[in-house]
JSON list of C-alpha atoms in Angstrom, two decimals:
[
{"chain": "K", "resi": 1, "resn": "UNK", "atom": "CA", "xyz": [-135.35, 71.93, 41.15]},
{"chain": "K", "resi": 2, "resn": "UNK", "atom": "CA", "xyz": [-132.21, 72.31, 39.10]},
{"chain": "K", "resi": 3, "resn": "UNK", "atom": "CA", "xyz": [-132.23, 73.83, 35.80]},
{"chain": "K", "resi": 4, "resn": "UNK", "atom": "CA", "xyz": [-129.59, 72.01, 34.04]},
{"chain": "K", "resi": 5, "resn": "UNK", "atom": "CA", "xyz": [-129.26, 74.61, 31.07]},
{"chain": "K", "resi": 6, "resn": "UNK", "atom": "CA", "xyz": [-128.64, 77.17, 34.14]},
{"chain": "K", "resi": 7, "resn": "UNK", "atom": "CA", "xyz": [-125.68, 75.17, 35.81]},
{"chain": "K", "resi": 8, "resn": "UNK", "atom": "CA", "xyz": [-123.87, 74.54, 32.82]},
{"chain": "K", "resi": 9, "resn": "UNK", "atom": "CA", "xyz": [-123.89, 78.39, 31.84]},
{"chain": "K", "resi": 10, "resn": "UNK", "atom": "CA", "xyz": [-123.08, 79.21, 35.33]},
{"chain": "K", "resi": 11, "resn": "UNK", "atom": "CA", "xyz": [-120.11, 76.72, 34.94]},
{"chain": "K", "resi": 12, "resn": "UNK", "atom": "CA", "xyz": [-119.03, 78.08, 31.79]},
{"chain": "K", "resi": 13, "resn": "UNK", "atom": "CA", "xyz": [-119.12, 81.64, 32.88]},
{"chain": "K", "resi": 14, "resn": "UNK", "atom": "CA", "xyz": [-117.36, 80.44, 36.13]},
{"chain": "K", "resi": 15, "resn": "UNK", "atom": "CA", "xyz": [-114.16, 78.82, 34.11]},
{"chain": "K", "resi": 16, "resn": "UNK", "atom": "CA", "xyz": [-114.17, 82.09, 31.63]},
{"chain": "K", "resi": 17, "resn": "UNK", "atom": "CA", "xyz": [-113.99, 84.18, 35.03]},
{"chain": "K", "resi": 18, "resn": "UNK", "atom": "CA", "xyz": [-110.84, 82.30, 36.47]},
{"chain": "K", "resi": 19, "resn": "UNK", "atom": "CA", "xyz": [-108.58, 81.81, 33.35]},
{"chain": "K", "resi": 20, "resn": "UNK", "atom": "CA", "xyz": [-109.12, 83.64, 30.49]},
{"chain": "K", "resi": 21, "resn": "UNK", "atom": "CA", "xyz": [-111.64, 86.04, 31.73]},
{"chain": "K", "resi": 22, "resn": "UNK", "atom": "CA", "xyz": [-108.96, 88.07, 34.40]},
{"chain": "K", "resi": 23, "resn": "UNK", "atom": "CA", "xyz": [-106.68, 89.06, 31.20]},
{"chain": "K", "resi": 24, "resn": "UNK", "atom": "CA", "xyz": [-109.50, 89.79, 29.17]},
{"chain": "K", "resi": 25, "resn": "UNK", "atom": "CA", "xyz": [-111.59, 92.13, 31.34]},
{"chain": "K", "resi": 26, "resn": "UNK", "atom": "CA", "xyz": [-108.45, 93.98, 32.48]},
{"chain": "K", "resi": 27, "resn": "UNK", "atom": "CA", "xyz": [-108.21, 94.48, 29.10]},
{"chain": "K", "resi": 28, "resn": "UNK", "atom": "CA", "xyz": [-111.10, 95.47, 28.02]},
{"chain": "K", "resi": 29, "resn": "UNK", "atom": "CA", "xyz": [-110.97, 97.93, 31.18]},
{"chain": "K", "resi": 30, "resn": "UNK", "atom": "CA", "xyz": [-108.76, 100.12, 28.57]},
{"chain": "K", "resi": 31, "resn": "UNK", "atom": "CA", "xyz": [-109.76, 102.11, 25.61]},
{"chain": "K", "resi": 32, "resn": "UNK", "atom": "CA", "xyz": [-108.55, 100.23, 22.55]},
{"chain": "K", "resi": 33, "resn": "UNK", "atom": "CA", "xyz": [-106.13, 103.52, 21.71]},
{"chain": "K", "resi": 34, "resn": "UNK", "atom": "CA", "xyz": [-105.03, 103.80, 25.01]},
{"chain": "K", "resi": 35, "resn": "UNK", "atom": "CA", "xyz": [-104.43, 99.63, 25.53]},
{"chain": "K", "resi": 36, "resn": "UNK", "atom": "CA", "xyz": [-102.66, 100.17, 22.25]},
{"chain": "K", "resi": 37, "resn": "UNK", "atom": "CA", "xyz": [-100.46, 103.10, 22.73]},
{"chain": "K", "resi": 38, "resn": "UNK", "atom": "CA", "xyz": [-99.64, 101.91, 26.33]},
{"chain": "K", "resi": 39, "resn": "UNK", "atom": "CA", "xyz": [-98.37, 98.12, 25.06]},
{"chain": "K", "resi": 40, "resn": "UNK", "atom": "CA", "xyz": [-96.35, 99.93, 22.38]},
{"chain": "K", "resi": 41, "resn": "UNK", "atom": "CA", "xyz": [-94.62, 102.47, 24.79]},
{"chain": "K", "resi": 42, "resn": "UNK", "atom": "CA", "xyz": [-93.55, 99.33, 26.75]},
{"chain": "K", "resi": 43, "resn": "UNK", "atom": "CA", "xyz": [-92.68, 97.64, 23.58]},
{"chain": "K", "resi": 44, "resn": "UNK", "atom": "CA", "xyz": [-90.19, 100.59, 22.76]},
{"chain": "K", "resi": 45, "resn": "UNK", "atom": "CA", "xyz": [-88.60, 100.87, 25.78]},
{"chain": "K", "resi": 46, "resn": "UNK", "atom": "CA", "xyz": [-88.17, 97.20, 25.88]},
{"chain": "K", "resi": 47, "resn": "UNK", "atom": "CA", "xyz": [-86.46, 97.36, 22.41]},
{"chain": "K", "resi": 48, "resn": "UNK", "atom": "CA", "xyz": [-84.49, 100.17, 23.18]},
{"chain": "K", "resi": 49, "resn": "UNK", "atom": "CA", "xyz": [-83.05, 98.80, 26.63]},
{"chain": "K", "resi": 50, "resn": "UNK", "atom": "CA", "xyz": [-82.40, 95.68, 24.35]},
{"chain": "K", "resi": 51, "resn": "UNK", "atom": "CA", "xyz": [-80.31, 97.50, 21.53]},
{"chain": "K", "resi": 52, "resn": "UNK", "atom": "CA", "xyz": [-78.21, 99.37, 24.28]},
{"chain": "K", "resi": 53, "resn": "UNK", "atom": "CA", "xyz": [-77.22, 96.38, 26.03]},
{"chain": "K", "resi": 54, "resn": "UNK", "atom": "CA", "xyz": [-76.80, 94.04, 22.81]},
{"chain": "K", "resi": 55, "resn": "UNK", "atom": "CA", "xyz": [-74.67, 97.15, 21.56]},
{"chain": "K", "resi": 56, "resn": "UNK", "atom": "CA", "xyz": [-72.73, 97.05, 24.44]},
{"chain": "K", "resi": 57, "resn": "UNK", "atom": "CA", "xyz": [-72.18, 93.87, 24.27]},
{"chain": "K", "resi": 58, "resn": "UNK", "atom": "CA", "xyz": [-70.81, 93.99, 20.93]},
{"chain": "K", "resi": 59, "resn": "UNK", "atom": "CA", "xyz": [-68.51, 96.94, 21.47]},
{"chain": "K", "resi": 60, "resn": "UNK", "atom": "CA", "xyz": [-67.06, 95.47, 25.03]},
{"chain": "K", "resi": 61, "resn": "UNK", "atom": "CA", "xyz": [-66.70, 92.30, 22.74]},
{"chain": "K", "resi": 62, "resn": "UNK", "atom": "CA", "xyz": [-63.96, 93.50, 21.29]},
{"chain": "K", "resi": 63, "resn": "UNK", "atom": "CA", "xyz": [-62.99, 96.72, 23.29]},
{"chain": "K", "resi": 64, "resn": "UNK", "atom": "CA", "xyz": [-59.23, 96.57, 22.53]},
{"chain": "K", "resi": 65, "resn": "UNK", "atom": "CA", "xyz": [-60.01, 96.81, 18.97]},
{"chain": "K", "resi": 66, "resn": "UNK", "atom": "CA", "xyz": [-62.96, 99.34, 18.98]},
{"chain": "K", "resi": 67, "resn": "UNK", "atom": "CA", "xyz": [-60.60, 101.81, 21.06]},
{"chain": "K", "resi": 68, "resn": "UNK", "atom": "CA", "xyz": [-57.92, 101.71, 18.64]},
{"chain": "K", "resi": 69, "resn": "UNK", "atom": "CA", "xyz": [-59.98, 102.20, 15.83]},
{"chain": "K", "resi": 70, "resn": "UNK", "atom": "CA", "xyz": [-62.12, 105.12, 17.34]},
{"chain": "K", "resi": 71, "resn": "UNK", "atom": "CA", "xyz": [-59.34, 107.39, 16.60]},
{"chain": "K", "resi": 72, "resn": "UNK", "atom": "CA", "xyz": [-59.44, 106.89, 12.89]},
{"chain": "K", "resi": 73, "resn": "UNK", "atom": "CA", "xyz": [-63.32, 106.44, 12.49]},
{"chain": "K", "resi": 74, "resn": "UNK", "atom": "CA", "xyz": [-65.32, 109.57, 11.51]},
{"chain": "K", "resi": 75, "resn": "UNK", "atom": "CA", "xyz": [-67.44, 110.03, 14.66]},
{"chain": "K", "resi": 76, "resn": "UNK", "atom": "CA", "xyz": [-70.59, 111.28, 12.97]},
{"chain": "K", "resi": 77, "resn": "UNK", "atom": "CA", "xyz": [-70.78, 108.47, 10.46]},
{"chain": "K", "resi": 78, "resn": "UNK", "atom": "CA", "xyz": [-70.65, 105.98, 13.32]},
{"chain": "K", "resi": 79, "resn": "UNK", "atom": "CA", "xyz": [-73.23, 107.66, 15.21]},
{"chain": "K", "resi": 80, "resn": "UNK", "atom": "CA", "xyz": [-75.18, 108.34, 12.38]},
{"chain": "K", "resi": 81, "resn": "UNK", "atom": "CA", "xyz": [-75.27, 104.17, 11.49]},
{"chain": "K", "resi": 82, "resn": "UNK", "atom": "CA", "xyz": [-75.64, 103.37, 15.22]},
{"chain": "K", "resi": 83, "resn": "UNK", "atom": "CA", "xyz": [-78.76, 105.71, 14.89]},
{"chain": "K", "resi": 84, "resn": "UNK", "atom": "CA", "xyz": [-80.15, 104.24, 11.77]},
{"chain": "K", "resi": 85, "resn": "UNK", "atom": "CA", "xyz": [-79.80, 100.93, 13.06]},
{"chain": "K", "resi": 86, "resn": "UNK", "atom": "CA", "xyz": [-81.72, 102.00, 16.43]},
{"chain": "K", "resi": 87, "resn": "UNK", "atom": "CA", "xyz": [-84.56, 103.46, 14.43]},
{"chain": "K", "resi": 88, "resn": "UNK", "atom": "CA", "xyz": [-84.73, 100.70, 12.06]},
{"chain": "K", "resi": 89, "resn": "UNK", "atom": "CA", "xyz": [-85.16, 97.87, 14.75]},
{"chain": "K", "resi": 90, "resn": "UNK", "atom": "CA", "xyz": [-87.35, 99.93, 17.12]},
{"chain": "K", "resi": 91, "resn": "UNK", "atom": "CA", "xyz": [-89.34, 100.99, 14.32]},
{"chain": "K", "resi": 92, "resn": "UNK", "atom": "CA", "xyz": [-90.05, 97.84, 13.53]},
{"chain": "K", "resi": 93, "resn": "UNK", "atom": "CA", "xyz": [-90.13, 96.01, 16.86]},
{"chain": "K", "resi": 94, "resn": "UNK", "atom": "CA", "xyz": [-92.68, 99.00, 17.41]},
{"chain": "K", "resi": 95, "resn": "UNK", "atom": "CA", "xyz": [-95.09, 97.97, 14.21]},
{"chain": "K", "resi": 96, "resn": "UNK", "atom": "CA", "xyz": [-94.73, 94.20, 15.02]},
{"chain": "K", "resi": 97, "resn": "UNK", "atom": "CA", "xyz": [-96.19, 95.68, 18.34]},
{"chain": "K", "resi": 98, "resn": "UNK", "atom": "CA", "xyz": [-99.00, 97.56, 17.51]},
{"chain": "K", "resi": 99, "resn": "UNK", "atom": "CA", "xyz": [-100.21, 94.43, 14.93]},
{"chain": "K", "resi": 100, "resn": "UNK", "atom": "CA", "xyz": [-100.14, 92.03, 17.54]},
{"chain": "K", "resi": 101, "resn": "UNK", "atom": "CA", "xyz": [-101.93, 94.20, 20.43]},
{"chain": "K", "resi": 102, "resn": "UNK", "atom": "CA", "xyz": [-104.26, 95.43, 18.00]},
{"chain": "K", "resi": 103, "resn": "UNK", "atom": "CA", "xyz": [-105.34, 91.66, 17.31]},
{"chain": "K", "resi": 104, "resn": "UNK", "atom": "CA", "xyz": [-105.02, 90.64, 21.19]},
{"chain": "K", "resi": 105, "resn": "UNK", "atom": "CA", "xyz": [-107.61, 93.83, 21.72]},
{"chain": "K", "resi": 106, "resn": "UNK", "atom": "CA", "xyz": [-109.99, 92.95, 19.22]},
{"chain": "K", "resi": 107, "resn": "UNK", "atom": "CA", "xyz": [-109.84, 89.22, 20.17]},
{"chain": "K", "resi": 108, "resn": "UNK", "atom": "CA", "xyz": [-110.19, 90.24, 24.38]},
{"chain": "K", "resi": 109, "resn": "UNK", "atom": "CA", "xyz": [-113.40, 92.48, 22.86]},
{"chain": "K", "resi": 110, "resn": "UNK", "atom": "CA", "xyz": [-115.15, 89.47, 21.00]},
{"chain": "K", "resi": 111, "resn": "UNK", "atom": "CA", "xyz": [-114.31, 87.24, 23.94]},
{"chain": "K", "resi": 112, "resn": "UNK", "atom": "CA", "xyz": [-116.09, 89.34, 26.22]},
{"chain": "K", "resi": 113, "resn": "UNK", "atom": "CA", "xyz": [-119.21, 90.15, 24.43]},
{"chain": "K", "resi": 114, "resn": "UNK", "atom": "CA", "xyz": [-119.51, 86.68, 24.72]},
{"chain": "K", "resi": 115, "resn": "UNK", "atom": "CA", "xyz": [-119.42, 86.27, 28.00]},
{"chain": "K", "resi": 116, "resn": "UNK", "atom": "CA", "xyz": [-121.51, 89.47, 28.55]},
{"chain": "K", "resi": 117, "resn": "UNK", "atom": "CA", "xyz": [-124.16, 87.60, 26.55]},
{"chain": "K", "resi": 118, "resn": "UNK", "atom": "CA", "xyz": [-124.05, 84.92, 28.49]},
{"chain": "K", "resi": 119, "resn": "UNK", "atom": "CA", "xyz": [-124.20, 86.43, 31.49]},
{"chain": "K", "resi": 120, "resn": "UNK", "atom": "CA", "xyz": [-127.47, 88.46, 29.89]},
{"chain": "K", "resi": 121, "resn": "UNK", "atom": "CA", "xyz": [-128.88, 84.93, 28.92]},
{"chain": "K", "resi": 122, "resn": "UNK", "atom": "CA", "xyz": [-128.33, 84.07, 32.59]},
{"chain": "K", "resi": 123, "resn": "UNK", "atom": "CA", "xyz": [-129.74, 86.55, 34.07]},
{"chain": "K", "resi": 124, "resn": "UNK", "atom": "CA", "xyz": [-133.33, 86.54, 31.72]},
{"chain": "K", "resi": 125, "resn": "UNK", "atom": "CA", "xyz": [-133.09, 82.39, 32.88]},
{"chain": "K", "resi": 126, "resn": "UNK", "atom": "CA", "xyz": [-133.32, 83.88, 36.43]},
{"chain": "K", "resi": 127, "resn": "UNK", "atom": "CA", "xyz": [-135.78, 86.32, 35.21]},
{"chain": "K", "resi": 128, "resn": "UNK", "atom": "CA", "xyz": [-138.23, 83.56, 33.70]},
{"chain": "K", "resi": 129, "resn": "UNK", "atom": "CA", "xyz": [-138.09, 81.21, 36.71]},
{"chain": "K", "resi": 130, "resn": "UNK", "atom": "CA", "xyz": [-139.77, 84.76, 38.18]}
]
């Protein structure tokens, strides 16, 4: 006989395992620091592969203009603003980072030790048929 309590769970705990369950547990595989620290890394070398080519971009825009005037620029004060900018947006692209992994860890965490539950509840159904 069917336990109908005992298929539903198992269905539950089937659709968890096939969507949202693969991201999660390869998640939760990871220490939170080192899930963290990893997702940041990425994060700044994203951002600062995206400041070099949107720089780029903007000096090739006008590349006539930015050769003439590199002669009568000081040197150091440009690099020193191209620098500040870098930090500034990377620095903050890297916070924005941490926040939002930090809340996708925590959330992956309580997602699982619901499912771990479940599975627990499953298996002491199995157990009491016994």
């Amino acid at each position: 006989m069917l336990n109908e309590e005992r298929v539903i769970l198992m269905t539950k705990l089937a659709s968890y395992e096939a969507g949202e369950g693969k991201k999660n547990v390869a998640i939760g595989s990871y220490f939170r620091s080192d899930y963290i620290g990893w997702q940041v890394l990425k994060s700044i070398i994203s951002a600062t592969i995206a400041f070099v080519v949107v720089f780029a971009m903007l000096v090739f825009y006008d590349f006539e203009a930015f050769m003439t005037d590199i002669y009568k620029m000081d040197l150091l004060d440009f690099c020193k603003t191209v620098l500040i900018w870098y930090v500034t947006i990377v620095g903050i692209y890297a916070v924005l980072s941490y926040i939002i992994y930090t809340y996708r860890y925590s959330k992956a965490r309580k997602s699982l030790r619901l499912y771990y539950r479940n599975l627990k509840k499953l298996s002491n159904m199995y157990d009491d048929k016994l």
